[in-house]
CSV table of C-alpha atoms and ligand atoms in Angstrom, one decimal:
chain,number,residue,atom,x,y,z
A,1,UNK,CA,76.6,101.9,86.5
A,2,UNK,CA,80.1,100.0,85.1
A,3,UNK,CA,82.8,101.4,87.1
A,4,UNK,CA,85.2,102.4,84.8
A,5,UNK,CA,88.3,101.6,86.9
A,6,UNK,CA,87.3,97.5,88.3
A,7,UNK,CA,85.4,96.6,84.9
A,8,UNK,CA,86.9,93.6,84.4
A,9,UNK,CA,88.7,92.6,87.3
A,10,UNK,CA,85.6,93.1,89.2
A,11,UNK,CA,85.6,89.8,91.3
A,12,UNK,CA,89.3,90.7,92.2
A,13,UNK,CA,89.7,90.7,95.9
A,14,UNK,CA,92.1,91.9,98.7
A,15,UNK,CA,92.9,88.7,101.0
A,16,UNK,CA,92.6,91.3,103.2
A,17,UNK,CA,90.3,94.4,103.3
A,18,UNK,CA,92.4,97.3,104.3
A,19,UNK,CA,95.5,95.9,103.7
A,20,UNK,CA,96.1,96.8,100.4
A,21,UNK,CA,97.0,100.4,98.6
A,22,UNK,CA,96.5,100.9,95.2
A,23,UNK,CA,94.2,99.8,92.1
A,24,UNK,CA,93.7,96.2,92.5
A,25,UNK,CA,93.8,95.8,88.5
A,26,UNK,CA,97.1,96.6,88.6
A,27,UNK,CA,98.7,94.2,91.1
A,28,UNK,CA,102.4,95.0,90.3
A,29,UNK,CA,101.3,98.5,91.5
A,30,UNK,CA,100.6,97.6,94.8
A,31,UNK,CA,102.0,98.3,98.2
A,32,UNK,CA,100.9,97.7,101.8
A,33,UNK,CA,98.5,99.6,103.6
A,34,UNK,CA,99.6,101.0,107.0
A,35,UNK,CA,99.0,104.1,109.0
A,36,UNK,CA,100.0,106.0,111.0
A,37,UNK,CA,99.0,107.8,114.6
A,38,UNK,CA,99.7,112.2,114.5
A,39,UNK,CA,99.2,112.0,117.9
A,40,UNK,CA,101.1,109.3,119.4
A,41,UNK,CA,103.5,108.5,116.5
A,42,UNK,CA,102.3,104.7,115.9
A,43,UNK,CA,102.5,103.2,112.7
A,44,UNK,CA,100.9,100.0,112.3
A,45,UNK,CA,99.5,98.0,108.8
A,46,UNK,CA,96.6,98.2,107.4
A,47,UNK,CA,94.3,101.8,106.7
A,48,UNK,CA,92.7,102.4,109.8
A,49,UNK,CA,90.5,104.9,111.2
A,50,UNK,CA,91.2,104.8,115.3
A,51,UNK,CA,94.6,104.1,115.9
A,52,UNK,CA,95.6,100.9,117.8
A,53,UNK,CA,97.8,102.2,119.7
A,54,UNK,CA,96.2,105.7,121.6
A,55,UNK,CA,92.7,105.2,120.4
A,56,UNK,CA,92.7,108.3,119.0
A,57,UNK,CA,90.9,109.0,115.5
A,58,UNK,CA,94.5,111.0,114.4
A,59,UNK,CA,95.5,108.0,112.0
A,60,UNK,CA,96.4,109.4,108.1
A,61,UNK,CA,96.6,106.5,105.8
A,62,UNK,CA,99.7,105.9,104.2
A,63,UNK,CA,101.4,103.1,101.8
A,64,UNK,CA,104.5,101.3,103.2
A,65,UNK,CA,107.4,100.1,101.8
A,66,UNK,CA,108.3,97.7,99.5
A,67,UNK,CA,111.4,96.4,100.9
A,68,UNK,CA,112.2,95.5,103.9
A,69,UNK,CA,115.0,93.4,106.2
A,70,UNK,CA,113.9,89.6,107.5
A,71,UNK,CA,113.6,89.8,111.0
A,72,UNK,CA,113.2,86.4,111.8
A,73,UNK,CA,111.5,83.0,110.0
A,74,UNK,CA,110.7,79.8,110.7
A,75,UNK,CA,110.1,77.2,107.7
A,76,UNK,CA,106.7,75.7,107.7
A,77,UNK,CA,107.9,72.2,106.5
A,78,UNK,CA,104.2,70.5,107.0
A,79,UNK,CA,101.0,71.5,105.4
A,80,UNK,CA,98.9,74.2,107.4
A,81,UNK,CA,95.5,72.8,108.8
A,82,UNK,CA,92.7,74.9,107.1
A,83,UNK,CA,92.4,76.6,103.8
A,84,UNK,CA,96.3,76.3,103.0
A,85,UNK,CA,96.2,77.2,99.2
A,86,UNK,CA,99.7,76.5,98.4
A,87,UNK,CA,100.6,73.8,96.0
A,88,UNK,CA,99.9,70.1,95.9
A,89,UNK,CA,102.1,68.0,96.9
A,90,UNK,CA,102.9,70.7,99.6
A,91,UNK,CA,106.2,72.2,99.1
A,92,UNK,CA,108.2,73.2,102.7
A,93,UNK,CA,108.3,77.5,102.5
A,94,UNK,CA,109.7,80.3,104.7
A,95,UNK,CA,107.4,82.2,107.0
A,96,UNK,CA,109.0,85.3,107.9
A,97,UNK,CA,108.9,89.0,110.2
A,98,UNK,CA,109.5,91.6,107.5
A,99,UNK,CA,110.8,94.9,109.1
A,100,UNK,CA,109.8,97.8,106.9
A,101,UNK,CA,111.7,101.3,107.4
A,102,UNK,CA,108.4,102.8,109.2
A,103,UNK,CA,109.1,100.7,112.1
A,104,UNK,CA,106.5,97.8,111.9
A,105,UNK,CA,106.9,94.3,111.2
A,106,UNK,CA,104.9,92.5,109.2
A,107,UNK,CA,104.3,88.5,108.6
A,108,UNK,CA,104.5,87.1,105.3
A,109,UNK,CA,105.2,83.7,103.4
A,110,UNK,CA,109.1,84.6,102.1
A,111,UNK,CA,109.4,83.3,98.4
A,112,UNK,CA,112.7,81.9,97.8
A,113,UNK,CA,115.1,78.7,98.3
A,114,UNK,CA,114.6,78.0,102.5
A,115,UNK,CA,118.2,77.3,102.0
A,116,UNK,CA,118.6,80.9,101.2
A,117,UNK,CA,116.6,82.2,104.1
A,118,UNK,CA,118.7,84.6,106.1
A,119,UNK,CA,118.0,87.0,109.5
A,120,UNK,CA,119.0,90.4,107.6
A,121,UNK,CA,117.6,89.3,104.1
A,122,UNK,CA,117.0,92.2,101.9
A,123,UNK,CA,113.3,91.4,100.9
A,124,UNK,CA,110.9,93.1,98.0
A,125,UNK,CA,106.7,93.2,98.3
A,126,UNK,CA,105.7,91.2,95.9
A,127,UNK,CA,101.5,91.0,95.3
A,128,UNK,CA,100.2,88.2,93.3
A,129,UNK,CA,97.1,87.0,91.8
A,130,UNK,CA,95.6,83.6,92.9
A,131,UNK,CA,92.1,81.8,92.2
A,132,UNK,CA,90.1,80.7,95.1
A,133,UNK,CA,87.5,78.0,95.1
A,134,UNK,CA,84.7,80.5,94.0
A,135,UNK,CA,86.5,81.5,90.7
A,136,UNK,CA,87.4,84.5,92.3
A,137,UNK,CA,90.7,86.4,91.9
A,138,UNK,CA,92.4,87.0,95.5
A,139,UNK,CA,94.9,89.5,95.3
A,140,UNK,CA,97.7,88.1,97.8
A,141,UNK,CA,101.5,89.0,98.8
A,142,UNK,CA,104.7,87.7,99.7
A,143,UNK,CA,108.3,88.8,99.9
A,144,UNK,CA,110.9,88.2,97.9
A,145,UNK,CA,114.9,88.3,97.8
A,146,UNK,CA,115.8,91.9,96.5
A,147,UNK,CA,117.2,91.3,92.7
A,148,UNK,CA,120.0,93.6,93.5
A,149,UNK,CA,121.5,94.9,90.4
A,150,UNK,CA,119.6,92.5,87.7
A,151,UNK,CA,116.4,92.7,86.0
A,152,UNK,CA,113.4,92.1,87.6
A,153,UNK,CA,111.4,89.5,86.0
B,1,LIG,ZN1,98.1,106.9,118.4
């Protein structure tokens, strides 16, 4: 009973469920899950089957953009309390509010100089691969400048 499509990347995670669309095997792939509301118009993140809005079960599930505009950011210059997972010794990085062109906002760790970090940064999905603890491979995200012109590496 192998599914075909997970295989090998079956340990591979969302760090969310729902909040991902696409194949998981194929991170660069991926985009954010949102939906949104036929009945009242809402748009929010994540697939969803009521909408959080009206309540209603009219939600189709679609896949947001990619880029979006920083809306705001702070920069987190100590090291979260919990299950922070960034690098040792912890490294200051831009939290921002990434406004997408379907209307919604969404919060996400910005990857770039904090010197850089800008209200009205053009910003790119970017979903990553970590390992947690348990040797499993947690598909995550962030944002990123938008390589205007260049390559993308
Ligand atoms: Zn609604």
């Amino acid at each position: 009973m192998a599914n075909v499509n997970e295989g090998a990347v079956s340990k591979r995670v969302p760090i969310l469920d729902g909040l991902l669309s696409g194949s998981l095997s194929d991170p660069d792939n991926l985009t954010l899950a949102g939906c949104k509301c036929t009945s009242c118009g809402e748009t929010a993140l994540g697939s969803k089957t009521i909408c959080p809005n009206c309540g209603c079960d009219t939600v189709k599930n679609i896949s947001l953009s990619e880029r979006g505009v920083l809306w705001s950011f702070t920069v987190v210059r100590h090291r979260p309390p919990g299950n922070y997972r960034g690098p040792e010794p912890f490294v200051p990085f831009g939290l921002g509010l990434v406004e997408l062109p379907e209307g919604l906002r969404v919060l996400s760790p910005i990857k770039c100089d904090i010197e850089k970090l800008k209200i009205g940064l053009g910003l790119q999905f970017r979903p990553y691969v970590r390992k947690d603890p348990d040797g499993r491979e947690v598909v995550a995200f962030a944002f990123e400048p938008v390589n205007e012109g260049g390559a993308h590496v």
